[in-house]
Structure formats: C-alpha cells, structure tokens
C-alpha cells in the first residue's frame, strides 16, 4: 500500500513540476514579447528624438496603443518567474538541464544574442547621428572601389586616400562592403553586420569568463549582462560610433587569449591567435585597437600575479611575459600599415588632438 502511495505521490510531483515548467516557459515568452514590443516602441515612441523619423506607420500606432498591455504582461511574467524560482527553483533546474545537453549552452547564448540584439532588426535606419551616415558612406566607398577595381585609389570622399592610404583603418568598412554585395541596401547590410557581431560577442564573452572562472554559470551571466548592456546600444545607435562595434567581439577574445598565452595553454596556436586578433582590432580602428592592446597588456601584467601559486615562480612569470610581449608585438607589426601613418604624420590628421 505504501509503495502505491509513494508512486502516486511521485507521479503527482512530476506532473506538478511539468506544469510549473510550462508556466515558466510561458512567462519567459511573455517577457520576450514585452521586450520586443519595447524595442519596437522606441522606433516611433515619445523618447529622446535625435532626428525626425517621419509620420508613424500603422504598425507603430498599434504598438503604441498596446504598450500598457505588454507592460502588464512583463510585470505578471516577472512576478511569476520570481515566485516559481524562489519556491521550486524551476528556472535553475531548466537551465542546468539545458546546459547539460550537447549544444544546450550554444542554444542559450544564441537565444540571448538574438533577443538582446533584436534592435538591429528593427525597421528603419540606425544612423541617428551624422557620424553614422559618414561611416556608412565610407563602407559604400570601399564597395565601389572593389566593384570597379579602382586599386590603388585616391578619393577626397574621406580620409585622404581611404581605404588604401592612411589615417583610417579599413577592415570594418571592408566587411560591410562585402556584405553590401549580397544585401544591396547598405543601411540594411550594416545592420546585419552589427547583428552578427553582437551575437558572436556573447559567445566570446562566455568563452572568456568561463575560461577565467571555470564556471558555465558565470559565463552565462556575463554573456547575458554583456548582451543587454545599455552602453552598447547608446554607443552604436545614438552616438553612432560604428567602427567601435568589432571591439565588442574582439576585446573578450583578446583577454581570453592573453590568459591562455600567460598559462602557456594551446602553445603557438594561442599566440598566433592573439596576434591575429590584435592585428584585426588595429586594422578595424587604430584608436580602439590601440587602447585594446594597452588594456590587454595591463590585464596580462595583473594576471601574472593571480596564477596558481605552485606555478607562479619567477622564471615562469618571465617566460609568460616574453610570450605575451612577443605575440602582442607581432600583432602590432602586422597592422603597421594602418598604425604607423597616424603616429608619424599626426599634423596631417583632421583632428590632431585625437592622436598622441
């Protein structure tokens, strides 16, 4: 009799757990819907207007009229998730179960990347400031150069001979130009590049933090925070510092590789990868890439003193310093064509104060 009672209790517990899991999934979907609605609302919403977006279309009016409905859904969903997590640990159990699957972590990161970067998929342009139009024009110029085989070239459209001469690193604009061959509208093409880089940056941040802490949970939390950080939205959409976008992907990778080079993990492959990432960063933008090298060097110096004690002897540290300096130097030398001119001909730049 007791065995039958125990079986019925277990069956009831399993049924309740599945029921609460279903409720949790619905609540999560409610939060996602509310977040997407909030992003759509910003296109024609009554927030800070940096430019005139024109007459709101019908869909924008529908979004505006339903704003309180979705805000209510967000509040109810959030309260539901808090209650279920605090009483039954439903969310934690679901995440652990998903992470335990072969591609579970990748699925979580992909979903987080798509949701947090959905503002790149919104209708309209993201060139809210004049800098955005200028940077997009430079990408179009590279595409025109490649399309007409005008190499080498000189143009007064921007930066005294860009992209093959000096004063502006062309790699980011070259990437947008290549996408423009597939997506004819360059404004949509640059949004697609932003979206892909945004999603990949979450994977990069997860890789770095997971390697640093040896914790998948810490990596997922870092990726979540990194993806939804308002600073990224502000820099790209409102300030329009488009060349800074690759830094959000390259910077975590650079820190990850610095750790591996210091600990001598991966051998030359880690060093070569660090040199490539460093060169790519400098070739995307000398200013942001240069500061990335400086910060990576400072970070590496700090990490030398946080290595496990039985490995942190003087000789080990010195070898780690030599490896780190060597591979960072290789990366800088590989991008010298776009880092040396701004430094040696600083008086010829448009804004000399930006350079040392």
Short mmCIF file of C-alpha atoms in Angstrom, two decimals:
data_model
loop_
_atom_site.label_atom_id
_atom_site.label_comp_id
_atom_site.label_asym_id
_atom_site.label_seq_id
_atom_site.Cartn_x
_atom_site.Cartn_y
_atom_site.Cartn_z
CA UNK A 1 0.00 0.00 0.00
CA UNK A 2 2.83 2.37 0.90
CA UNK A 3 4.55 1.64 -2.40
CA UNK A 4 1.41 2.54 -4.32
CA UNK A 5 1.05 5.76 -2.31
CA UNK A 6 4.69 6.67 -2.98
CA UNK A 7 4.24 6.06 -6.69
CA UNK A 8 1.15 8.24 -6.78
CA UNK A 9 3.00 11.00 -4.91
CA UNK A 10 5.95 10.81 -7.30
CA UNK A 11 3.61 10.89 -10.28
CA UNK A 12 1.86 13.91 -8.82
CA UNK A 13 5.19 15.68 -8.18
CA UNK A 14 6.35 15.03 -11.73
CA UNK A 15 3.06 16.33 -13.12
CA UNK A 16 3.29 19.46 -10.96
CA UNK A 17 6.88 20.05 -11.98
CA UNK A 18 5.99 19.80 -15.66
CA UNK A 19 3.07 22.12 -15.10
CA UNK A 20 5.28 24.72 -13.43
CA UNK A 21 7.87 24.34 -16.17
CA UNK A 22 5.18 25.08 -18.74
CA UNK A 23 4.10 28.14 -16.76
CA UNK A 24 7.74 29.27 -16.58
CA UNK A 25 8.18 28.91 -20.33
CA UNK A 26 5.02 30.94 -20.94
CA UNK A 27 6.26 33.62 -18.52
CA UNK A 28 9.64 33.73 -20.28
CA UNK A 29 7.91 34.10 -23.63
CA UNK A 30 5.83 36.89 -22.12
CA UNK A 31 8.99 38.73 -21.07
CA UNK A 32 10.48 38.27 -24.54
CA UNK A 33 7.31 39.61 -26.17
CA UNK A 34 7.29 42.62 -23.84
CA UNK A 35 10.96 43.30 -24.57
CA UNK A 36 10.48 43.12 -28.34
CA UNK A 37 7.45 45.38 -28.01
CA UNK A 38 9.52 47.89 -26.04
CA UNK A 39 12.18 47.85 -28.75
CA UNK A 40 9.57 48.44 -31.46
CA UNK A 41 8.09 51.24 -29.39
CA UNK A 42 11.42 53.09 -29.38
CA UNK A 43 11.32 53.49 -33.17
CA UNK A 44 8.41 55.95 -33.08
CA UNK A 45 7.93 56.29 -29.32
CA UNK A 46 7.92 59.53 -27.31
CA UNK A 47 11.52 59.21 -26.16
CA UNK A 48 14.59 61.29 -26.90
CA UNK A 49 14.39 62.14 -30.59
CA UNK A 50 17.74 62.66 -32.23
CA UNK A 51 16.14 63.02 -35.64
CA UNK A 52 12.71 63.15 -37.27
CA UNK A 53 11.61 59.63 -38.17
CA UNK A 54 8.59 60.85 -40.12
CA UNK A 55 4.90 60.01 -39.75
CA UNK A 56 4.41 56.82 -37.71
CA UNK A 57 3.03 53.94 -39.83
CA UNK A 58 0.00 51.88 -38.83
CA UNK A 59 2.02 49.20 -37.06
CA UNK A 60 3.69 51.85 -34.90
CA UNK A 61 0.29 53.16 -33.80
CA UNK A 62 -0.81 49.62 -32.92
CA UNK A 63 2.38 49.14 -30.89
CA UNK A 64 1.77 52.43 -29.11
CA UNK A 65 -1.83 51.58 -28.24
CA UNK A 66 -0.82 48.20 -26.79
CA UNK A 67 2.05 49.49 -24.66
CA UNK A 68 0.25 49.12 -21.31
CA UNK A 69 -0.96 45.65 -22.22
CA UNK A 70 2.59 44.45 -22.81
CA UNK A 71 3.87 46.28 -19.76
CA UNK A 72 1.29 44.38 -17.73
CA UNK A 73 2.43 41.12 -19.30
CA UNK A 74 6.01 41.96 -18.35
CA UNK A 75 5.09 42.63 -14.72
CA UNK A 76 2.98 39.48 -14.38
CA UNK A 77 5.63 37.34 -16.10
CA UNK A 78 8.40 38.71 -13.90
CA UNK A 79 6.45 38.12 -10.69
CA UNK A 80 5.56 34.61 -11.84
CA UNK A 81 9.19 33.75 -12.54
CA UNK A 82 10.34 35.15 -9.20
CA UNK A 83 7.74 33.13 -7.29
CA UNK A 84 8.44 29.89 -9.16
CA UNK A 85 12.19 30.27 -8.80
CA UNK A 86 12.07 31.14 -5.11
CA UNK A 87 9.71 28.28 -4.24
CA UNK A 88 10.58 25.49 -6.67
CA UNK A 89 13.89 26.53 -8.36
CA UNK A 90 12.19 25.84 -11.68
CA UNK A 91 14.33 28.22 -13.76
CA UNK A 92 17.59 26.95 -12.27
CA UNK A 93 16.57 23.37 -12.94
CA UNK A 94 15.62 24.14 -16.54
CA UNK A 95 18.91 25.97 -17.19
CA UNK A 96 21.00 23.17 -15.65
CA UNK A 97 19.15 20.61 -17.73
CA UNK A 98 19.64 22.63 -20.91
CA UNK A 99 23.32 23.31 -20.21
CA UNK A 100 23.83 19.58 -19.72
CA UNK A 101 22.81 18.92 -23.31
CA UNK A 102 25.46 18.77 -26.02
CA UNK A 103 24.54 22.07 -27.67
CA UNK A 104 22.49 23.44 -24.80
CA UNK A 105 24.87 26.25 -23.88
CA UNK A 106 25.17 27.32 -27.51
CA UNK A 107 21.38 27.44 -27.81
CA UNK A 108 21.11 29.63 -24.70
CA UNK A 109 23.80 32.01 -25.97
CA UNK A 110 22.21 32.16 -29.42
CA UNK A 111 18.79 32.98 -27.97
CA UNK A 112 20.28 35.63 -25.68
CA UNK A 113 22.18 37.12 -28.61
CA UNK A 114 19.15 37.26 -30.88
CA UNK A 115 16.89 38.78 -28.22
CA UNK A 116 19.40 41.31 -26.89
CA UNK A 117 20.43 42.31 -30.41
CA UNK A 118 16.95 42.47 -31.89
CA UNK A 119 17.14 46.27 -32.11
CA UNK A 120 19.40 45.76 -35.12
CA UNK A 121 16.47 44.03 -36.81
CA UNK A 122 14.06 46.90 -36.24
CA UNK A 123 12.67 48.75 -39.26
CA UNK A 124 14.30 51.98 -40.33
CA UNK A 125 17.89 53.16 -40.10
CA UNK A 126 20.16 53.29 -37.07
CA UNK A 127 22.10 56.28 -38.35
CA UNK A 128 20.61 58.53 -35.69
CA UNK A 129 23.60 60.89 -35.73
CA UNK A 130 25.65 62.35 -38.56
CA UNK A 131 28.61 60.07 -37.80
CA UNK A 132 26.53 57.06 -38.78
CA UNK A 133 25.86 58.47 -42.24
CA UNK A 134 29.55 59.27 -42.64
CA UNK A 135 30.71 55.78 -41.64
CA UNK A 136 28.13 54.15 -43.89
CA UNK A 137 29.36 56.32 -46.76
CA UNK A 138 32.91 55.08 -46.18
CA UNK A 139 31.68 51.49 -46.40
CA UNK A 140 29.90 52.33 -49.65
CA UNK A 141 33.14 53.86 -50.96
CA UNK A 142 35.05 50.64 -50.29
CA UNK A 143 32.33 48.66 -52.05
CA UNK A 144 32.52 50.99 -55.04
CA UNK A 145 36.31 50.61 -55.14
CA UNK A 146 36.10 46.83 -55.08
CA UNK A 147 33.28 46.71 -57.60
CA UNK A 148 35.13 48.85 -60.15
CA UNK A 149 38.64 47.52 -59.41
CA UNK A 150 39.92 51.01 -58.65
CA UNK A 151 43.08 49.89 -56.90
CA UNK A 152 45.07 51.75 -55.80
CA UNK A 153 42.81 54.73 -55.47
CA UNK A 154 42.67 58.25 -54.18
CA UNK A 155 39.44 59.91 -53.26
CA UNK A 156 38.51 63.10 -51.48
CA UNK A 157 35.32 61.44 -50.24
CA UNK A 158 37.01 60.63 -46.98
CA UNK A 159 40.25 60.45 -45.03
CA UNK A 160 42.86 61.37 -47.65
CA UNK A 161 43.08 58.23 -49.72
CA UNK A 162 40.98 55.88 -47.65
CA UNK A 163 40.91 52.89 -47.73
CA UNK A 164 44.38 52.17 -49.09
CA UNK A 165 46.41 55.16 -47.99
CA UNK A 166 46.32 56.37 -44.40
CA UNK A 167 44.51 57.80 -41.41
CA UNK A 168 41.68 55.30 -41.18
CA UNK A 169 41.72 51.55 -40.70
CA UNK A 170 39.53 49.95 -43.39
CA UNK A 171 38.79 46.40 -42.23
CA UNK A 172 35.39 47.08 -40.67
CA UNK A 173 34.27 49.08 -43.69
CA UNK A 174 35.60 46.35 -45.97
CA UNK A 175 33.45 43.79 -44.16
CA UNK A 176 30.35 45.96 -44.58
CA UNK A 177 31.26 46.48 -48.24
CA UNK A 178 31.44 42.72 -48.85
CA UNK A 179 28.05 42.24 -47.22
CA UNK A 180 26.74 45.03 -49.43
CA UNK A 181 27.41 42.84 -52.47
CA UNK A 182 24.86 40.37 -51.07
CA UNK A 183 22.48 42.88 -49.46
CA UNK A 184 22.04 45.77 -51.94
CA UNK A 185 20.77 48.25 -49.34
CA UNK A 186 23.92 49.21 -47.46
CA UNK A 187 21.95 50.54 -44.49
CA UNK A 188 20.35 47.11 -44.04
CA UNK A 189 23.69 45.44 -44.71
CA UNK A 190 25.45 47.34 -41.94
CA UNK A 191 22.64 46.43 -39.53
CA UNK A 192 23.13 42.78 -40.45
CA UNK A 193 26.86 43.08 -39.71
CA UNK A 194 26.07 44.67 -36.35
CA UNK A 195 23.61 41.91 -35.51
CA UNK A 196 26.02 39.08 -36.34
CA UNK A 197 28.86 40.71 -34.39
CA UNK A 198 26.51 41.24 -31.45
CA UNK A 199 25.52 37.57 -31.32
CA UNK A 200 29.12 36.38 -31.69
CA UNK A 201 30.27 38.76 -28.95
CA UNK A 202 28.13 36.90 -26.41
CA UNK A 203 29.88 33.67 -27.33
CA UNK A 204 33.23 35.43 -26.96
CA UNK A 205 32.36 36.82 -23.54
CA UNK A 206 31.12 33.42 -22.39
CA UNK A 207 34.34 31.80 -23.60
CA UNK A 208 36.49 34.33 -21.75
CA UNK A 209 34.61 34.27 -18.43
CA UNK A 210 34.12 30.50 -18.47
CA UNK A 211 37.86 30.02 -19.02
CA UNK A 212 38.65 32.56 -16.30
CA UNK A 213 36.30 31.23 -13.63
CA UNK A 214 35.85 27.61 -14.79
CA UNK A 215 32.12 28.13 -14.32
CA UNK A 216 29.48 27.86 -17.03
CA UNK A 217 27.03 29.76 -14.84
CA UNK A 218 29.42 32.69 -14.54
CA UNK A 219 29.95 32.63 -18.30
CA UNK A 220 26.21 32.70 -18.99
CA UNK A 221 25.63 35.54 -16.53
CA UNK A 222 28.47 37.53 -18.09
CA UNK A 223 27.11 36.91 -21.60
CA UNK A 224 23.61 37.96 -20.52
CA UNK A 225 24.92 41.18 -18.95
CA UNK A 226 27.15 41.89 -21.93
CA UNK A 227 24.36 41.41 -24.43
CA UNK A 228 21.82 43.62 -22.66
CA UNK A 229 24.27 46.36 -21.61
CA UNK A 230 22.74 49.72 -22.49
CA UNK A 231 26.17 51.19 -23.21
CA UNK A 232 26.40 49.17 -26.41
CA UNK A 233 23.03 50.44 -27.59
CA UNK A 234 23.99 54.01 -26.71
CA UNK A 235 27.37 53.92 -28.49
CA UNK A 236 26.03 52.34 -31.67
CA UNK A 237 22.53 53.76 -32.11
CA UNK A 238 22.72 57.20 -30.52
CA UNK A 239 26.40 58.13 -30.77
CA UNK A 240 26.91 56.13 -33.99
CA UNK A 241 30.49 55.06 -33.30
CA UNK A 242 30.20 52.28 -35.85
CA UNK A 243 33.94 51.39 -36.00
CA UNK A 244 33.75 50.53 -32.30
CA UNK A 245 31.39 47.61 -32.97
CA UNK A 246 34.12 45.00 -33.70
CA UNK A 247 35.75 45.88 -30.36
CA UNK A 248 32.82 44.30 -28.51
CA UNK A 249 33.70 41.00 -30.18
CA UNK A 250 37.49 41.26 -30.29
CA UNK A 251 38.07 42.51 -26.75
CA UNK A 252 36.79 39.40 -24.88
CA UNK A 253 38.67 37.18 -27.33
CA UNK A 254 41.84 39.15 -26.71
CA UNK A 255 41.52 38.77 -22.95
CA UNK A 256 40.79 35.06 -23.34
CA UNK A 257 43.90 34.58 -25.46
CA UNK A 258 46.03 36.65 -23.07
CA UNK A 259 45.10 34.20 -20.32
CA UNK A 260 45.98 31.23 -22.50
CA UNK A 261 49.31 32.71 -23.56
CA UNK A 262 50.26 33.51 -19.96
CA UNK A 263 49.38 29.99 -18.81
CA UNK A 264 51.05 28.50 -21.91
CA UNK A 265 47.86 26.74 -22.96
CA UNK A 266 47.47 25.91 -26.61
CA UNK A 267 51.10 26.58 -27.47
CA UNK A 268 51.79 28.62 -30.57
CA UNK A 269 48.18 28.44 -31.70
CA UNK A 270 47.12 30.66 -28.80
CA UNK A 271 49.95 33.08 -29.52
CA UNK A 272 49.21 33.25 -33.23
CA UNK A 273 45.51 33.72 -32.48
CA UNK A 274 46.33 36.58 -30.09
CA UNK A 275 48.50 38.24 -32.75
CA UNK A 276 45.74 37.89 -35.35
CA UNK A 277 43.04 39.29 -33.04
CA UNK A 278 45.34 42.19 -32.11
CA UNK A 279 46.06 42.95 -35.77
CA UNK A 280 42.39 42.71 -36.71
CA UNK A 281 41.47 45.14 -33.92
CA UNK A 282 44.05 47.68 -35.07
CA UNK A 283 43.02 47.25 -38.69
CA UNK A 284 39.39 47.85 -37.74
CA UNK A 285 40.22 51.06 -35.87
CA UNK A 286 43.61 52.33 -34.77
CA UNK A 287 42.25 54.19 -31.76
CA UNK A 288 40.08 51.44 -30.27
CA UNK A 289 42.50 48.71 -31.29
CA UNK A 290 45.42 50.60 -29.77
CA UNK A 291 43.72 51.03 -26.43
CA UNK A 292 42.75 47.36 -26.52
CA UNK A 293 46.44 46.48 -26.76
CA UNK A 294 47.24 48.79 -23.84
CA UNK A 295 44.46 47.37 -21.67
CA UNK A 296 45.35 43.80 -22.65
CA UNK A 297 48.95 44.45 -21.60
CA UNK A 298 47.85 45.87 -18.25
CA UNK A 299 45.45 42.98 -17.79
CA UNK A 300 48.21 40.50 -18.59
CA UNK A 301 50.50 42.12 -16.03
CA UNK A 302 47.83 41.79 -13.36
CA UNK A 303 47.04 38.20 -14.32
CA UNK A 304 50.69 37.23 -13.88
CA UNK A 305 50.23 37.65 -10.14
CA UNK A 306 46.96 35.70 -9.98
CA UNK A 307 48.35 32.45 -11.39
CA UNK A 308 48.15 29.44 -9.10
CA UNK A 309 50.94 29.67 -6.54
CA UNK A 310 52.76 26.49 -7.44
CA UNK A 311 53.25 27.86 -10.96
CA UNK A 312 53.84 31.48 -10.05
CA UNK A 313 57.62 31.31 -9.69
CA UNK A 314 59.85 34.00 -11.13
CA UNK A 315 61.09 32.04 -14.16
CA UNK A 316 57.56 31.04 -15.13
CA UNK A 317 56.41 34.64 -14.94
CA UNK A 318 59.30 35.89 -17.03
CA UNK A 319 58.63 33.33 -19.73
CA UNK A 320 54.96 34.32 -19.68
CA UNK A 321 55.93 37.99 -20.04
CA UNK A 322 58.15 37.22 -23.02
CA UNK A 323 55.43 35.20 -24.72
CA UNK A 324 52.81 37.89 -24.16
CA UNK A 325 55.01 40.76 -25.33
CA UNK A 326 56.18 38.82 -28.38
CA UNK A 327 52.73 37.91 -29.68
CA UNK A 328 51.24 41.34 -28.97
CA UNK A 329 54.19 42.88 -30.81
CA UNK A 330 53.62 40.56 -33.77
CA UNK A 331 50.01 41.72 -33.94
CA UNK A 332 51.03 45.38 -33.84
CA UNK A 333 53.66 44.86 -36.55
CA UNK A 334 51.17 43.03 -38.75
CA UNK A 335 48.93 46.10 -38.75
CA UNK A 336 51.74 48.63 -39.07
CA UNK A 337 50.46 49.95 -42.40
CA UNK A 338 47.48 51.47 -40.60
CA UNK A 339 49.04 52.33 -37.25
CA UNK A 340 52.31 53.98 -38.29
CA UNK A 341 50.96 56.80 -40.53
CA UNK A 342 48.69 58.36 -37.87
CA UNK A 343 51.59 58.35 -35.42
CA UNK A 344 54.30 59.68 -37.73
CA UNK A 345 52.16 62.21 -39.61
CA UNK A 346 49.97 63.44 -36.79
CA UNK A 347 49.97 67.02 -38.08
CA UNK A 348 48.18 65.94 -41.25
CA UNK A 349 45.16 64.48 -39.49
CA UNK A 350 41.86 66.32 -39.37
CA UNK A 351 41.78 66.39 -35.57
CA UNK A 352 45.40 66.17 -34.33
CA UNK A 353 44.30 66.13 -30.70
CA UNK A 354 42.89 62.63 -31.12
CA UNK A 355 46.35 61.17 -31.65
CA UNK A 356 49.43 61.24 -29.40
#
